[in-house]
CSV table of C-alpha atoms in Angstrom, one decimal:
chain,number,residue,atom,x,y,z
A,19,UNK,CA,30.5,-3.0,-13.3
A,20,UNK,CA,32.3,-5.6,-15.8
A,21,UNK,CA,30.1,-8.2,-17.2
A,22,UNK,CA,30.8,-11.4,-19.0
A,23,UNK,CA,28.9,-11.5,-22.6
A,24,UNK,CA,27.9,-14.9,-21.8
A,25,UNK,CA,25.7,-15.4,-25.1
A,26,UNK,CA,24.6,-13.3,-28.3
A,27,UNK,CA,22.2,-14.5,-30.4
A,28,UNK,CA,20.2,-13.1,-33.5
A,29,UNK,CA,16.2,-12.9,-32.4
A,30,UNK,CA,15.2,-11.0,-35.7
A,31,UNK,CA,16.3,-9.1,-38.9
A,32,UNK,CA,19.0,-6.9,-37.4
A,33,UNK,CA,18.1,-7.5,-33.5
A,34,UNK,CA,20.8,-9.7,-31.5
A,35,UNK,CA,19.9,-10.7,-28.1
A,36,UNK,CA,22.9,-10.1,-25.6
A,37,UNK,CA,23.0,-12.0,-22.5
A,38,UNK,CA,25.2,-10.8,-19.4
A,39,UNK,CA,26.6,-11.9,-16.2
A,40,UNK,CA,28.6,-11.6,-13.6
A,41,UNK,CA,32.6,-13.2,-14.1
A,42,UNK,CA,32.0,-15.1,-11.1
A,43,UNK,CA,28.3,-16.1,-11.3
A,44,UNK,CA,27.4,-13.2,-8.5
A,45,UNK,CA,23.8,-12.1,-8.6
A,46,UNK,CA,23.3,-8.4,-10.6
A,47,UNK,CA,21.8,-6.0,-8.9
A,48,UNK,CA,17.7,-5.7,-9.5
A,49,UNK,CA,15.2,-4.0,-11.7
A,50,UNK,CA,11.9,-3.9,-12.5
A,51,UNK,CA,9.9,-4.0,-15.6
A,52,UNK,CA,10.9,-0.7,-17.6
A,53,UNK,CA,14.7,-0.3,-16.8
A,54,UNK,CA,17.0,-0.5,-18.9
A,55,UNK,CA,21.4,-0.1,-18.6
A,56,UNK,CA,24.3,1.6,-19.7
A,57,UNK,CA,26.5,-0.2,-22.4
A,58,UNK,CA,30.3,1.1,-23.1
A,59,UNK,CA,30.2,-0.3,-26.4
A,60,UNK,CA,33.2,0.9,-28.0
A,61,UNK,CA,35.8,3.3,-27.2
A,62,UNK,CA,34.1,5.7,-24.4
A,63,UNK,CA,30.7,5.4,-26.6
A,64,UNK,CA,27.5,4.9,-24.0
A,65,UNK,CA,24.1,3.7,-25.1
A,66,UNK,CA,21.3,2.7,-23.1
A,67,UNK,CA,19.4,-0.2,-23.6
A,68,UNK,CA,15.9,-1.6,-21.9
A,69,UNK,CA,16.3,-4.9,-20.1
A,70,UNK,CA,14.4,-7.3,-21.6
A,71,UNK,CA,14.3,-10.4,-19.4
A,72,UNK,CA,13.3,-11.6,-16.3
A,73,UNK,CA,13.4,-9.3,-13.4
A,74,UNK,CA,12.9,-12.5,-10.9
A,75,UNK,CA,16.1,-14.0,-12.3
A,76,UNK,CA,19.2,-12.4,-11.1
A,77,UNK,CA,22.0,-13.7,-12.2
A,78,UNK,CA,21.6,-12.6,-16.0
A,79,UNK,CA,20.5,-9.4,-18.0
A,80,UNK,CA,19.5,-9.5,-21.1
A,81,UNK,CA,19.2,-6.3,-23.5
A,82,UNK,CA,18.0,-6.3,-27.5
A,83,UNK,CA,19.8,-4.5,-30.2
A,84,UNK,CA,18.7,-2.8,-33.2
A,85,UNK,CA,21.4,-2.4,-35.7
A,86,UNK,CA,21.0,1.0,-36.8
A,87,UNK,CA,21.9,1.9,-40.2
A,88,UNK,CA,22.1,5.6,-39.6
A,89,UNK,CA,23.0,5.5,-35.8
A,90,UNK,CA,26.1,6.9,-34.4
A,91,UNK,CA,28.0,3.4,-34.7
A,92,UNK,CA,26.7,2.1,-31.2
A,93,UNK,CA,24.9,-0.3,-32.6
A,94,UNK,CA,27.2,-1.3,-35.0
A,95,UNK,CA,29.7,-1.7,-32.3
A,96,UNK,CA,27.3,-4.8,-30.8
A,97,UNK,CA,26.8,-6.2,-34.2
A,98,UNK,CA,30.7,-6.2,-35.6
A,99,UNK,CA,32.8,-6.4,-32.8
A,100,UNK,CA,31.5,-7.9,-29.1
A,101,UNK,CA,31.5,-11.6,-29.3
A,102,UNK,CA,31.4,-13.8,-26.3
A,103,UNK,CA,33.6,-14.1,-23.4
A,104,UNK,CA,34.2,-9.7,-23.8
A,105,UNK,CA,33.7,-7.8,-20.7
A,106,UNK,CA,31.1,-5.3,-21.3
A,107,UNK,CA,31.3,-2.5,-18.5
A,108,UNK,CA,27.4,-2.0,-17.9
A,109,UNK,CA,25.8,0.5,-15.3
A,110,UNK,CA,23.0,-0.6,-12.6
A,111,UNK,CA,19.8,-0.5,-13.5
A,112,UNK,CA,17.7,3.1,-14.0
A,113,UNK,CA,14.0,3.2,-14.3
A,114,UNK,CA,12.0,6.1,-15.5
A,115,UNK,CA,9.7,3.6,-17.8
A,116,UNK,CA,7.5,2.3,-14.3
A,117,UNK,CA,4.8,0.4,-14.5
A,118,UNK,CA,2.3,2.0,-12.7
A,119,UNK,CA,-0.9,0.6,-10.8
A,120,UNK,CA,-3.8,0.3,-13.1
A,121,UNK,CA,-7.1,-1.5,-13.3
A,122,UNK,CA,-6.3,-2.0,-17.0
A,123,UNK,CA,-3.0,-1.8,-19.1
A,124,UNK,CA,-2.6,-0.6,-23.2
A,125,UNK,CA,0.8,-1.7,-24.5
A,126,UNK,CA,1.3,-0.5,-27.7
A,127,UNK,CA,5.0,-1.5,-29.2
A,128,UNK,CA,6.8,-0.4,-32.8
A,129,UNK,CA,10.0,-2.6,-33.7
A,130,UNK,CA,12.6,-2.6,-31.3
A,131,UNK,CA,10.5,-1.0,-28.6
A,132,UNK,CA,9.2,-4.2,-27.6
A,133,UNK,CA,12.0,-4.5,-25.7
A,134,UNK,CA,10.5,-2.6,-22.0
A,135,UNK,CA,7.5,-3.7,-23.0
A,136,UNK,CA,7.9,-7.7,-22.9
A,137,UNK,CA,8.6,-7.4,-19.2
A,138,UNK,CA,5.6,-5.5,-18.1
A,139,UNK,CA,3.8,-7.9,-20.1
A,140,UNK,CA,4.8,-10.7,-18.6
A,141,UNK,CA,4.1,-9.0,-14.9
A,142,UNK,CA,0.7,-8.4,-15.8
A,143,UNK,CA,0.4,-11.5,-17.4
A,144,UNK,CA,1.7,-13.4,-14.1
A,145,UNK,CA,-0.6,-10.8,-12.1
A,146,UNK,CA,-3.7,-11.7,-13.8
A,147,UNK,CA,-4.0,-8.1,-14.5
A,148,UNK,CA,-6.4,-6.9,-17.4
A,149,UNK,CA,-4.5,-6.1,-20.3
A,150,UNK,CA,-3.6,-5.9,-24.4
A,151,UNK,CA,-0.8,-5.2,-26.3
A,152,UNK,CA,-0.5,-3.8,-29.8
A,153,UNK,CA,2.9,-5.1,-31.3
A,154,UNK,CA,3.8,-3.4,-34.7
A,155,UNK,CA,6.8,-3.7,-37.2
A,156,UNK,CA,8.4,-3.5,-41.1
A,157,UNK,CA,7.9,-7.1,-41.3
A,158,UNK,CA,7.4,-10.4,-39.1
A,159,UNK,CA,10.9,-11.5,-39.6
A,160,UNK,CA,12.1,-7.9,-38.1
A,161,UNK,CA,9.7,-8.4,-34.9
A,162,UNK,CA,11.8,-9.9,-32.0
A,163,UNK,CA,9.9,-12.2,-29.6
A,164,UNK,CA,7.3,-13.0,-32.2
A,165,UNK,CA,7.7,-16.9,-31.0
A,166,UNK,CA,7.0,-16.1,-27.6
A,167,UNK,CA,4.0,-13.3,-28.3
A,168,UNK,CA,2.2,-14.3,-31.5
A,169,UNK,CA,-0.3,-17.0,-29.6
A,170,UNK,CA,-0.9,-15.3,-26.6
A,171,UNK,CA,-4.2,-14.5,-25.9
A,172,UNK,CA,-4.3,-10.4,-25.7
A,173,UNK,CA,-1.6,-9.5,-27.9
A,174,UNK,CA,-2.2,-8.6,-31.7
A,175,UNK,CA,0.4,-8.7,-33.7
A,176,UNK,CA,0.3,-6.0,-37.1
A,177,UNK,CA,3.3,-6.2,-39.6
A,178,UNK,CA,3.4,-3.3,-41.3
A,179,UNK,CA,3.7,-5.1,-44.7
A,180,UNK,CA,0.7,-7.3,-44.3
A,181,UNK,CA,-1.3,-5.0,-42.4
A,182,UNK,CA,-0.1,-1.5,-42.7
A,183,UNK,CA,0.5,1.1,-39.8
A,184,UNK,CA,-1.0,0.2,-35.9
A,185,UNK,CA,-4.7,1.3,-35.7
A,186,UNK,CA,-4.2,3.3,-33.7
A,187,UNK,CA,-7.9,5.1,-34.0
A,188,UNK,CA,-9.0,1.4,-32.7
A,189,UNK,CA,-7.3,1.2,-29.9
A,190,UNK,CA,-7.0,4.5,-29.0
A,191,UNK,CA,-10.3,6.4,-30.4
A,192,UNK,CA,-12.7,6.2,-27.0
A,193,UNK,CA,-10.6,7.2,-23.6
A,194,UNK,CA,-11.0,4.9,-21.0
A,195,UNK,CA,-10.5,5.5,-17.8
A,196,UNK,CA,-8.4,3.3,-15.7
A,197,UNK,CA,-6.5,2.4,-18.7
A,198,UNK,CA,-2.7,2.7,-18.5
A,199,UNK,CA,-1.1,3.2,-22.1
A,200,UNK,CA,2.6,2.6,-22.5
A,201,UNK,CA,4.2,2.8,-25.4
A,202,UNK,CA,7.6,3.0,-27.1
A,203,UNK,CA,9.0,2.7,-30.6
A,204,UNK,CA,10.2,5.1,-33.3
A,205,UNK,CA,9.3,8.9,-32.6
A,206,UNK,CA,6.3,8.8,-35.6
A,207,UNK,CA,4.7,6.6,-33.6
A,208,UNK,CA,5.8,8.0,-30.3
A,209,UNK,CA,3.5,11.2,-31.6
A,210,UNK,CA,1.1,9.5,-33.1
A,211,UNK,CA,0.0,8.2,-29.8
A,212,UNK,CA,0.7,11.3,-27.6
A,213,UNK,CA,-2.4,13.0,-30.5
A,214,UNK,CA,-4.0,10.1,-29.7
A,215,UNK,CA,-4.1,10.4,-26.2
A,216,UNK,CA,-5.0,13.9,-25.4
A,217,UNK,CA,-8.7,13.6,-24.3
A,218,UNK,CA,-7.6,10.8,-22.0
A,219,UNK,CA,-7.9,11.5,-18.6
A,220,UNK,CA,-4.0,13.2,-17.2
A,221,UNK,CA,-1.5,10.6,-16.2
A,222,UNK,CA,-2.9,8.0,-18.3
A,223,UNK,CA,0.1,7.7,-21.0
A,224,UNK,CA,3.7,6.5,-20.2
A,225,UNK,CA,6.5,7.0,-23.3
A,226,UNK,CA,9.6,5.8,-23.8
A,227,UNK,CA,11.8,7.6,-26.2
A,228,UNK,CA,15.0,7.0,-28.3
A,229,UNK,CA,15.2,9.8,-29.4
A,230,UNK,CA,15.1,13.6,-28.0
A,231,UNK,CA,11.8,15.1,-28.7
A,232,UNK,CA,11.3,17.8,-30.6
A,233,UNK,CA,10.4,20.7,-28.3
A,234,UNK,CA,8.8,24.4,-28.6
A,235,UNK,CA,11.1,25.7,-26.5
A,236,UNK,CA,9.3,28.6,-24.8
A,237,UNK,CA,11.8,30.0,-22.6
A,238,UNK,CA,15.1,31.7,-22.7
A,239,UNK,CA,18.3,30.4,-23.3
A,240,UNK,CA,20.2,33.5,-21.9
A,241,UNK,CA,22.7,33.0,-18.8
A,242,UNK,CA,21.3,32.2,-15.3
A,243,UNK,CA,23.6,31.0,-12.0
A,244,UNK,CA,23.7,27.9,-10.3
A,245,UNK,CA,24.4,27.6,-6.8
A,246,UNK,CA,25.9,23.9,-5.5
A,247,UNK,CA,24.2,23.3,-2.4
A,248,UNK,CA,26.9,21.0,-1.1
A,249,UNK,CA,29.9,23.6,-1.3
A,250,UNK,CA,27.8,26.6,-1.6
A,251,UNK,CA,30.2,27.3,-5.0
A,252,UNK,CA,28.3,29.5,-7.5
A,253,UNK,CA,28.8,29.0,-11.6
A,254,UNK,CA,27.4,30.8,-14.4
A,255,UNK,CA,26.0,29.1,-17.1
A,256,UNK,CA,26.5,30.6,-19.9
A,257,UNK,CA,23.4,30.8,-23.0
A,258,UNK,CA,26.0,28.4,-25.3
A,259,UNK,CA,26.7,25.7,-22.6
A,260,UNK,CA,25.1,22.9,-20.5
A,261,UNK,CA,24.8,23.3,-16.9
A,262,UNK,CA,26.2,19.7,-16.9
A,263,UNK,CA,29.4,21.1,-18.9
A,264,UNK,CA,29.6,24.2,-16.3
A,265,UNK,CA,29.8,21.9,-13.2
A,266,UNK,CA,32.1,19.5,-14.5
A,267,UNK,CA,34.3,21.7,-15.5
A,268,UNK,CA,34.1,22.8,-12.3
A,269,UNK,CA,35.4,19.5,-10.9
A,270,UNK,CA,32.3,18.2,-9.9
A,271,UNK,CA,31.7,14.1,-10.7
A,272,UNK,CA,27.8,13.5,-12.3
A,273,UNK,CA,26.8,10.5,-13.7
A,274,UNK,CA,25.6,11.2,-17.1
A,275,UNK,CA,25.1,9.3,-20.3
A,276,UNK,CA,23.1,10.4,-23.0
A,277,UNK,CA,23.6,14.0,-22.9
A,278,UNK,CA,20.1,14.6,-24.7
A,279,UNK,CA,17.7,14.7,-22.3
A,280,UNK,CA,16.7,10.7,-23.2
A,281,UNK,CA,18.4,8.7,-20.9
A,282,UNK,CA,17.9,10.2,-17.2
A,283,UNK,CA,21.5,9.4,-16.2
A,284,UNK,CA,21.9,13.3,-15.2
A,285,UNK,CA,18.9,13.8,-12.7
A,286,UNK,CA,19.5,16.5,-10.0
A,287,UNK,CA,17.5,17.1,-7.3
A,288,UNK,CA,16.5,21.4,-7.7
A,289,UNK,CA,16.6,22.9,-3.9
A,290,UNK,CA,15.9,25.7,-5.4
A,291,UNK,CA,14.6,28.5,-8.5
A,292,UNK,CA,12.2,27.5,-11.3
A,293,UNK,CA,14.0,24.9,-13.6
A,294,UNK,CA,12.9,25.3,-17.5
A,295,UNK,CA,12.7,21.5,-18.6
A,296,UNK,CA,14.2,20.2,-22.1
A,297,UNK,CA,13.9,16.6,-21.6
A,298,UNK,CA,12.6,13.8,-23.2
A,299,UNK,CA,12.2,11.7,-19.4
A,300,UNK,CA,10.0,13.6,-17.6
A,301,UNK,CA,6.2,13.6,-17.2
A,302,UNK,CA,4.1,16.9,-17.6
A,303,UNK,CA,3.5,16.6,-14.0
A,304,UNK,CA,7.2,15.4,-12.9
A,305,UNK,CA,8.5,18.7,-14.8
A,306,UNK,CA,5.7,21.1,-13.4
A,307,UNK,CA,6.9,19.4,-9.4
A,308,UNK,CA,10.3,20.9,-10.7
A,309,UNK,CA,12.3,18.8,-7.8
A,310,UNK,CA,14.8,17.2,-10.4
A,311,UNK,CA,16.1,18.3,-14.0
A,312,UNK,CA,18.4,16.9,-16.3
A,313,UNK,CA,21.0,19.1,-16.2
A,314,UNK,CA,21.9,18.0,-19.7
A,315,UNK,CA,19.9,20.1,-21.1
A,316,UNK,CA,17.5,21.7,-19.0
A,317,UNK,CA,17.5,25.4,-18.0
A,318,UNK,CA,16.6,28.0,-15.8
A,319,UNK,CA,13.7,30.4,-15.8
A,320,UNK,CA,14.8,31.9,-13.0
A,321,UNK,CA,18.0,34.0,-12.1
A,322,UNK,CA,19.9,31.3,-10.3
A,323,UNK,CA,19.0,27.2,-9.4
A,324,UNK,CA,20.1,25.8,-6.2
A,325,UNK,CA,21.0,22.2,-6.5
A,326,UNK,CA,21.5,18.9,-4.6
A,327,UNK,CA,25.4,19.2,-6.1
């Protein structure tokens, strides 16, 4: 769908707030705290980017950028070139960032990765749910949403520059059950809290990544077959291609974005065979169902997949 970049506004060093609607004031479609969109931001160039506002209010969406330095020019794209009044072709919302049910809640957010936080906040805030958030940065003025979150009562706010990295031994050093941890921000941190995290009971931490994560890839990246359940039309997949490359080129539409494993645009529902998982979306337990795959980048340990195609 086209949107109308109805406002952009700076909300920190190098973060613009972007604020969409519809051209004729029609309400978007909804989304709950941890979506986020597609953004053609340049010339066939995708990114996705969490929703940041209020899922109650329809007729907006609002998404944060980051300008990053040594991105792939996305960013740079929002900076330099959109202004107000563009049309910005943006996809419906995707969530694989959901806030769970939880007796208590853990936020824990570094930079820019405030921005699918700040809505589950607000939930459980409006909820009167039990719950903290941790909200690190470089500096206060590179923070976004400082003057809405710095007086609240539960949230502690830690620039790195007046006092150093998250402690994340504090906040994370006793498990406690009942507690739901999400986080997101830069991978470091990302890690830092998956270490953190590992005697806590299973299912307690939800991630959000920007980046692929880097993976011990323990199976094999030899040839297998996949079978589209639809037209019963069997491809190889060869050990140097995608099965998302394979079945396009074999004329078959998928909505796909990323093309990392990050962004879970691609997800197929597996009929069949034992998929090998390379994504950065999936839980432990959402990989080890093996119902979907991103086809992106995900394999096969078996001979041949059947799937929902």
């Amino acid at each position: 769908m086209k949107l109308l970049l109805d406002k952009k506004e700076p909300v920190a060093d190098g973060v613009v707030l972007l604020t969409l609607r519809d051209p004729d004031d029609g309400p978007l479609p909804a989304w709950t705290p941890g979506a986020h969109v597609d953004l053609v931001v340049g010339d066939g160039v995708v990114r996705q980017y969490s929703l940041c506002g209020d899922p109650a209010d329809n007729s907006v969406y609002r998404v944060a950028v980051l300008r990053e330095l040594e991105g792939r020019g996305g960013s740079r794209h929002v900076h330099d070139v959109l202004t107000t009044g563009q049309l910005v072709e943006v996809s419906e919302p995707r969530n694989h960032f959901e806030l769970v049910e939880a007796k208590r809640y853990l936020f824990i957010a570094g930079g820019i990765g405030i921005t699918p936080i700040l809505p589950m906040v607000r939930q459980a805030e409006a909820a009167g749910q039990d719950w903290q958030l941790a909200y690190g940065g470089r500096t206060r003025s590179s923070m976004a949403f400082l003057a809405e979150l710095e007086h609240q009562a539960g949230v502690e706010i830690r620039p790195q520059d007046e006092h150093g990295p998250l402690d994340l031994q504090a906040l994370l050093g006793d498990p406690s059950p009942g507690t739901a941890v999400y986080c997101c921000g830069p991978e470091s941190l990302l890690l830092a809290v998956e270490e953190h995290c590992s005697a806590w009971p299973p299912g307690t931490l939800h991630l959000e990544r920007f980046s692929p994560k880097t993976l011990l890839v323990e199976g094999s990246s030899d040839e297998f077959e996949v079978e589209l359940a639809q037209s019963g039309t069997v491809l190889r997949v060869p050990a140097d291609r995608s099965v998302l490359e394979v079945v396009e080129d074999c004329g078959v539409s998928v909505l796909s974005s990323c093309r990392e494993g990050t962004c879970g645009t691609c997800e197929t529902v597996v009929l069949g065979g034992t998929p090998d998982h390379r994504d950065s979306v999936l839980t432990a337990a959402e990989q080890e169902c093996g119902d979907v795959m991103m086809i992106c980048v995900s394999r096969s340990r078996s001979t041949r997949l059947l799937l929902d195609l």
